[in-house]
Amino acid sequence: EKGDYKHFMLKEMFEQPDAIRNAIRGRLDFDMGTAVLSGLEFSPRDSALISRVLVVGCGTSMHAGMVGEYAFEEMAGIPAEVEQAAEFRYRNPIITPHDLVVAISQSGETADTLAAVREAKHKGATVAGICNVVGSTIARETGRGVYLHAGPEIGVASTKAFTCQVSVMLMMALKIARTRRMPRHEGEEMCRWIERLPELVEKVLEQNDAIKAVAEKYAKCENAFFIGRGYLFPVALEGALKLKEISYVHAEGYHAAELKHGPIALLQENTPVVALLNDIPGKDKTLGNAEECKARNAPVIAVVSEGDEEIADEFNDVIVIPNCPPSITPIPTVVALQLLSYHIAAARGCEIDQPRNLAKSVTVE
Ligand code: M6R
């Protein structure tokens, strides 16, 4: 039930602190500086034998996988790739017995992701699932994996599943990293940041009214861009997906560096650009890209880290994200973009929980 909330999406966005609390409960081992994910059933030796991680999924789940890709490489030092599940299943992927294939699916029923799981198993990979729906087909067929425990997600636009998927990917990367090169003190610090995720998300949710005011300024736009780099590149893609699916605004997510290779031609004074300028490596470059957008008269909504507000002075609007390390920042940042999309869609009078042409679970290919 929606309770006091106007839409399931709104309720589910506000449930995120609790959903993440449930996703991490009992899974952080501060003494060893690692994560305990019993469903993964990896011994340290199994873990040491993994030579590559391949993440498959669709839509929002694929975007969560992209954050995981960065985390696996940065934290665990394992080559990682993410692939759209349909592409993976049909391109005859090269898989070795030392590959770990991670399938991400909220519903656990997405046809292409399920087919990718079957293909990977058939080719001898170790396959793990990250699902929300308990007992779903992907959860059953992978046999090992991690449940989100996010509670039912009813809104077609995925919100709490994404933040819980990323939380679980971070714990998975941490667990594998600690069997490899990551020292215990770094693992402990990562545990502390993961434990703080619900509080970081709460700080963003507290800005709901301010984000609504920004959204209402841009509710009439027909095109929008989201740009970011590194850990925030997938967040730019996810921000654009959220906006297009619920508000029908044509939105594009781009790597900030890619803008000048074509899409910048579309910028004009009624095309807002959401620039993810949080304090992570590459921030200064994205700042330069945002300035290029401004020079084309596009309004810029700057998303910045707390304490960095002055870099937003030259832009039209600002949303402030609490300080945290690069691997953690996708979670609070995406929440700001979910709220922005929601309020734009609400101002446009859209049917938010049931967008046209979409189903919650895509069980046909
Ligand atoms: O259930 P799944 O996570 O496998 O679903 C994948 C996509 O269909 C889903 O994330 C979709 O992109 C959402 N509507 C996005 O909000």
Coordinates of C-alpha atoms and ligand atoms in Angstrom, one line a residue:
E1 CA 0.0 0.0 0.0
K2 CA 1.1 3.6 -0.8
G3 CA 0.1 4.9 2.7
D4 CA 0.5 8.7 2.7
Y5 CA 2.5 8.8 -0.4
K6 CA 1.0 9.9 -3.7
H7 CA 2.8 7.3 -5.7
F8 CA 4.6 4.0 -5.1
M9 CA 7.7 5.6 -6.7
L10 CA 7.7 8.3 -4.0
K11 CA 7.2 5.8 -1.2
E12 CA 10.0 3.6 -2.6
M13 CA 12.4 6.5 -2.9
F14 CA 11.8 7.4 0.7
E15 CA 12.1 3.7 1.8
Q16 CA 15.7 3.7 0.6
P17 CA 17.4 4.2 3.9
D18 CA 15.6 1.3 5.4
A19 CA 15.9 -0.8 2.2
I20 CA 19.7 -0.3 2.3
R21 CA 19.8 -1.1 6.0
N22 CA 18.1 -4.4 5.2
A23 CA 20.5 -5.1 2.3
I24 CA 23.5 -4.6 4.5
R25 CA 22.2 -6.0 7.8
G26 CA 24.5 -8.7 9.2
R27 CA 26.7 -8.6 6.1
L28 CA 29.6 -6.3 7.4
D29 CA 32.4 -7.9 9.3
F30 CA 34.3 -4.9 10.9
D31 CA 36.9 -7.2 12.6
M32 CA 38.1 -8.6 9.3
G33 CA 37.1 -5.6 7.3
T34 CA 35.1 -7.6 4.9
A35 CA 31.6 -8.6 3.9
V36 CA 29.8 -11.8 4.8
L37 CA 27.7 -12.9 1.9
S38 CA 26.7 -16.5 2.8
G39 CA 24.8 -17.0 -0.5
L40 CA 28.0 -16.6 -2.5
E41 CA 29.7 -19.6 -1.0
F42 CA 33.2 -18.6 -2.0
S43 CA 36.1 -19.9 -0.1
P44 CA 39.1 -17.5 -0.1
R45 CA 40.7 -20.0 -2.5
D46 CA 37.7 -19.9 -4.9
S47 CA 37.8 -16.2 -4.8
A48 CA 41.6 -16.1 -5.5
L49 CA 40.9 -18.2 -8.7
I50 CA 38.5 -15.6 -10.2
S51 CA 40.3 -13.9 -13.0
R52 CA 37.5 -11.8 -14.4
V53 CA 34.0 -10.6 -13.5
L54 CA 31.3 -10.3 -16.1
V55 CA 28.2 -8.5 -15.1
V56 CA 25.0 -8.8 -17.0
G57 CA 21.6 -7.1 -16.7
C58 CA 19.2 -4.8 -18.4
G59 CA 18.1 -1.2 -17.8
T60 CA 18.6 0.1 -14.3
S61 CA 20.1 -3.2 -13.2
M62 CA 22.7 -2.9 -16.0
H63 CA 23.5 0.6 -14.7
A64 CA 24.0 -0.8 -11.2
G65 CA 26.3 -3.4 -12.8
M66 CA 28.4 -0.6 -14.3
V67 CA 29.0 0.8 -10.8
G68 CA 30.0 -2.7 -9.8
E69 CA 32.4 -2.9 -12.7
Y70 CA 34.4 0.1 -11.4
A71 CA 34.3 -1.3 -7.9
F72 CA 35.6 -4.7 -8.8
E73 CA 38.5 -3.2 -10.7
E74 CA 39.3 -0.5 -8.2
M75 CA 38.9 -2.4 -5.0
A76 CA 39.6 -6.0 -6.0
G77 CA 42.0 -5.4 -8.9
I78 CA 40.0 -7.9 -11.0
P79 CA 39.3 -7.1 -14.7
A80 CA 35.5 -6.5 -14.9
E81 CA 33.1 -5.8 -17.7
V82 CA 29.4 -5.2 -17.8
E83 CA 27.3 -6.1 -20.7
Q84 CA 23.7 -5.7 -21.7
A85 CA 22.3 -9.2 -21.2
A86 CA 20.8 -9.7 -24.6
E87 CA 24.1 -8.7 -26.3
F88 CA 25.9 -11.1 -24.0
R89 CA 23.6 -14.0 -24.8
Y90 CA 23.7 -13.7 -28.6
R91 CA 27.3 -12.7 -29.3
N92 CA 28.7 -16.1 -28.3
P93 CA 30.8 -14.7 -25.4
I94 CA 34.2 -16.0 -24.6
I95 CA 34.0 -17.5 -21.1
T96 CA 36.6 -19.3 -19.1
P97 CA 36.2 -21.5 -16.0
H98 CA 37.8 -18.7 -14.0
D99 CA 35.2 -16.1 -14.9
L100 CA 32.6 -15.1 -12.4
V101 CA 29.4 -14.0 -14.2
V102 CA 27.1 -11.9 -12.0
A103 CA 23.5 -11.5 -13.2
I104 CA 21.6 -8.5 -11.7
S105 CA 17.8 -8.4 -11.8
Q106 CA 15.3 -6.9 -9.4
S107 CA 12.5 -9.2 -10.6
G108 CA 14.7 -12.2 -11.3
E109 CA 12.4 -12.8 -14.3
T110 CA 13.9 -10.6 -17.1
A111 CA 14.0 -12.9 -20.2
D112 CA 17.4 -11.7 -21.6
T113 CA 19.1 -11.8 -18.2
L114 CA 17.8 -15.3 -17.6
A115 CA 19.1 -16.4 -21.1
A116 CA 22.5 -14.8 -20.3
V117 CA 22.6 -16.9 -17.1
R118 CA 21.9 -20.1 -19.0
E119 CA 24.5 -19.3 -21.6
A120 CA 27.1 -18.5 -19.0
K121 CA 26.4 -21.7 -17.0
H122 CA 26.4 -23.7 -20.2
K123 CA 29.9 -22.4 -20.9
G124 CA 31.2 -23.4 -17.5
A125 CA 31.4 -20.1 -15.7
T126 CA 30.6 -19.6 -12.0
V127 CA 27.4 -17.7 -12.0
A128 CA 25.9 -15.6 -9.2
G129 CA 22.7 -13.7 -9.0
I130 CA 21.8 -10.4 -7.4
C131 CA 18.0 -10.5 -7.2
N132 CA 15.3 -8.9 -5.1
V133 CA 12.4 -11.3 -5.6
V134 CA 13.0 -14.3 -3.5
G135 CA 12.6 -17.6 -5.3
S136 CA 12.6 -15.9 -8.7
T137 CA 13.8 -17.8 -11.7
I138 CA 17.2 -16.1 -12.0
A139 CA 17.7 -16.6 -8.2
R140 CA 16.9 -20.3 -8.5
E141 CA 18.9 -20.9 -11.6
T142 CA 22.0 -19.2 -10.5
G143 CA 21.9 -21.2 -7.3
R144 CA 24.3 -18.8 -5.5
G145 CA 24.0 -15.1 -5.0
V146 CA 22.8 -12.3 -2.8
Y147 CA 19.3 -11.1 -2.2
L148 CA 18.6 -7.4 -1.9
H149 CA 16.0 -7.7 0.9
A150 CA 14.7 -4.3 -0.4
G151 CA 11.1 -5.3 -0.1
P152 CA 8.6 -5.3 -3.0
E153 CA 9.2 -2.7 -5.6
I154 CA 5.9 -1.8 -7.2
G155 CA 6.7 1.4 -9.2
V156 CA 7.8 0.6 -12.8
A157 CA 10.7 3.0 -12.3
S158 CA 13.3 1.2 -10.3
T159 CA 14.6 3.2 -7.4
K160 CA 15.3 1.3 -4.2
A161 CA 16.4 -1.8 -6.2
F162 CA 19.2 0.3 -7.8
T163 CA 20.6 1.6 -4.5
C164 CA 20.4 -1.8 -2.9
Q165 CA 22.0 -3.5 -6.0
V166 CA 24.9 -1.0 -5.8
S167 CA 25.2 -1.6 -2.0
V168 CA 25.4 -5.4 -2.7
M169 CA 27.9 -5.0 -5.5
L170 CA 30.1 -2.9 -3.2
M171 CA 30.0 -5.6 -0.6
M172 CA 30.7 -8.3 -3.2
A173 CA 33.7 -6.3 -4.5
L174 CA 34.9 -5.8 -0.9
K175 CA 34.6 -9.5 0.0
I176 CA 36.6 -10.5 -3.1
A177 CA 39.1 -7.6 -2.6
R178 CA 39.9 -8.7 0.9
T179 CA 40.9 -12.2 -0.3
R180 CA 43.3 -10.4 -2.6
R181 CA 45.3 -7.2 -2.3
M182 CA 43.1 -5.0 0.0
P183 CA 44.5 -4.5 3.5
R184 CA 42.3 -5.0 6.5
H185 CA 42.3 -1.3 7.5
E186 CA 41.0 -0.3 4.1
G187 CA 38.3 -3.0 4.3
E188 CA 37.3 -1.7 7.7
E189 CA 37.0 1.8 6.3
M190 CA 34.9 0.6 3.5
C191 CA 32.6 -1.2 6.0
R192 CA 32.2 2.1 7.8
W193 CA 31.2 3.9 4.7
I194 CA 28.8 1.2 3.6
E195 CA 27.2 1.3 7.1
R196 CA 26.7 5.0 6.7
L197 CA 24.9 4.7 3.3
P198 CA 21.4 5.0 4.9
E199 CA 22.3 8.2 6.6
L200 CA 23.8 9.7 3.4
V201 CA 20.6 8.9 1.5
E202 CA 18.6 10.5 4.3
K203 CA 20.5 13.7 3.9
V204 CA 19.5 13.8 0.2
L205 CA 15.9 12.9 0.9
E206 CA 15.8 15.9 3.3
Q207 CA 16.4 18.1 0.3
N208 CA 13.2 16.9 -1.4
D209 CA 11.5 20.4 -1.3
A210 CA 14.6 22.1 -2.7
I211 CA 14.9 19.5 -5.5
K212 CA 11.2 19.8 -6.3
A213 CA 11.7 23.6 -6.7
V214 CA 14.5 22.9 -9.2
A215 CA 12.4 20.3 -11.0
E216 CA 9.4 22.7 -11.4
K217 CA 11.7 25.2 -13.2
Y218 CA 12.5 22.7 -15.9
A219 CA 9.2 20.8 -16.1
K220 CA 8.4 22.2 -19.6
C221 CA 11.7 21.2 -21.2
E222 CA 11.5 18.6 -23.9
N223 CA 15.2 17.5 -23.9
A224 CA 17.7 17.1 -21.1
F225 CA 21.2 15.8 -20.7
F226 CA 23.0 14.2 -17.8
I227 CA 26.8 14.1 -17.8
G228 CA 29.3 12.4 -15.5
R229 CA 32.6 10.5 -15.3
G230 CA 34.0 7.5 -13.5
Y231 CA 31.6 6.2 -10.8
L232 CA 29.2 8.9 -11.9
F233 CA 29.0 7.9 -15.5
P234 CA 26.5 5.1 -14.8
V235 CA 24.6 7.5 -12.6
A236 CA 24.3 10.0 -15.5
L237 CA 22.8 7.1 -17.6
E238 CA 20.5 6.1 -14.8
G239 CA 19.3 9.7 -14.2
A240 CA 18.5 10.0 -17.9
L241 CA 16.6 6.7 -17.9
K242 CA 14.5 7.7 -14.9
L243 CA 13.6 11.0 -16.5
K244 CA 12.6 9.6 -19.9
E245 CA 10.6 6.7 -18.6
I246 CA 8.4 8.6 -16.2
S247 CA 8.2 12.1 -17.6
Y248 CA 8.5 11.4 -21.4
V249 CA 11.2 14.1 -21.6
H250 CA 13.8 13.1 -24.1
A251 CA 16.8 12.6 -21.9
E252 CA 20.3 11.4 -22.7
G253 CA 23.0 10.3 -20.3
Y254 CA 26.5 10.8 -21.6
H255 CA 30.1 10.5 -20.4
A256 CA 31.0 14.1 -19.9
A257 CA 33.9 13.8 -22.3
E258 CA 31.7 12.5 -25.1
L259 CA 29.5 15.6 -25.3
K260 CA 31.8 17.5 -27.6
H261 CA 31.8 14.5 -30.0
G262 CA 28.3 15.2 -31.2
P263 CA 25.6 15.7 -28.6
I264 CA 26.7 19.3 -27.8
A265 CA 25.1 20.3 -31.2
L266 CA 21.7 19.8 -29.5
L267 CA 22.3 22.2 -26.6
Q268 CA 20.3 25.4 -26.5
E269 CA 18.7 27.6 -23.9
N270 CA 15.8 25.2 -23.2
T271 CA 17.9 22.1 -22.8
P272 CA 19.0 21.6 -19.2
V273 CA 22.2 19.7 -18.5
V274 CA 22.6 18.0 -15.2
A275 CA 26.3 17.9 -14.5
L276 CA 27.6 15.5 -11.9
L277 CA 30.4 17.5 -10.3
N278 CA 30.8 15.6 -7.1
D279 CA 34.3 15.5 -5.7
I280 CA 35.7 12.5 -7.4
P281 CA 38.7 12.1 -9.8
G282 CA 37.9 13.9 -13.0
K283 CA 35.7 16.5 -11.4
D284 CA 37.7 19.4 -12.9
K285 CA 37.3 17.9 -16.4
T286 CA 33.5 17.6 -15.9
L287 CA 33.5 21.2 -14.6
G288 CA 35.1 22.3 -17.9
N289 CA 32.5 20.3 -19.8
A290 CA 29.7 22.0 -17.8
E291 CA 31.2 25.4 -18.6
E292 CA 31.1 24.5 -22.3
C293 CA 27.4 23.7 -21.9
K294 CA 26.8 27.1 -20.3
A295 CA 28.7 28.8 -23.1
R296 CA 26.0 27.2 -25.5
N297 CA 23.3 28.9 -23.3
A298 CA 22.2 25.6 -21.8
P299 CA 21.0 25.9 -18.2
V300 CA 23.2 23.8 -15.9
I301 CA 22.0 22.0 -12.8
A302 CA 25.2 21.4 -10.9
V303 CA 25.3 18.4 -8.5
V304 CA 28.2 19.0 -6.1
S305 CA 29.7 17.7 -2.9
E306 CA 29.1 19.4 0.3
G307 CA 31.7 22.1 0.9
D308 CA 32.2 22.5 -2.9
E309 CA 29.1 24.7 -3.4
E310 CA 31.1 27.6 -4.7
I311 CA 31.8 25.8 -8.0
A312 CA 28.1 25.9 -8.6
D313 CA 28.0 29.7 -8.4
E314 CA 28.4 30.1 -12.1
F315 CA 25.6 27.7 -12.9
N316 CA 21.8 28.0 -12.7
D317 CA 20.9 25.5 -9.9
V318 CA 22.7 23.4 -7.4
I319 CA 22.0 20.1 -5.6
V320 CA 24.4 19.2 -2.7
I321 CA 25.5 15.7 -2.0
P322 CA 27.1 14.7 1.3
N323 CA 30.8 14.0 1.2
C324 CA 31.8 10.4 0.7
P325 CA 34.4 8.4 -1.3
P326 CA 34.0 8.0 -5.1
S327 CA 32.7 4.4 -4.8
I328 CA 30.0 5.4 -2.3
T329 CA 28.8 8.6 -4.1
P330 CA 26.7 6.9 -6.8
I331 CA 24.1 6.0 -4.1
P332 CA 23.3 9.4 -2.6
T333 CA 23.7 11.0 -6.0
V334 CA 21.2 8.8 -7.8
V335 CA 18.6 9.5 -5.1
A336 CA 18.8 13.2 -6.0
L337 CA 18.3 12.4 -9.7
Q338 CA 15.3 10.1 -8.8
L339 CA 13.7 12.9 -6.9
L340 CA 14.4 15.4 -9.8
S341 CA 12.8 13.1 -12.3
Y342 CA 9.8 12.3 -10.1
H343 CA 9.0 16.0 -9.6
I344 CA 9.4 16.8 -13.2
A345 CA 7.0 14.0 -14.1
A346 CA 4.6 15.1 -11.4
A347 CA 4.6 18.7 -12.6
R348 CA 3.9 17.4 -16.1
G349 CA 0.9 15.4 -14.8
C350 CA 2.3 12.0 -15.8
E351 CA 1.1 8.6 -14.7
I352 CA 4.2 7.9 -12.6
D353 CA 3.7 4.4 -11.4
Q354 CA 2.5 3.1 -14.7
P355 CA 4.3 4.8 -17.5
R356 CA 3.0 4.2 -21.0
N357 CA 4.4 1.2 -22.9
L358 CA 6.3 -0.2 -19.9
A359 CA 5.9 -3.2 -17.7
K360 CA 7.5 -3.8 -14.4
S361 CA 9.1 -7.0 -15.6
V362 CA 10.2 -7.7 -19.1
T363 CA 9.7 -11.4 -19.6
V364 CA 9.8 -11.4 -23.4
E365 CA 13.0 -10.7 -25.4
Ligands
M6R1 O1 13.8 -6.8 -13.0 P1 15.1 -6.4 -13.7 O2 16.0 -5.7 -12.7 O3 15.8 -7.5 -14.4 O4 14.6 -5.3 -14.7 C1 15.5 -4.7 -15.6 C2 14.9 -3.6 -16.3 O5 13.7 -3.9 -17.1 C3 14.5 -2.4 -15.4 O6 15.5 -2.1 -14.6 C4 13.9 -1.2 -16.1 O7 15.0 -0.6 -16.9 C5 13.3 -0.2 -15.1 N1 12.0 0.1 -15.6 C6 14.0 1.0 -15.0 O8 13.5 1.9 -14.1

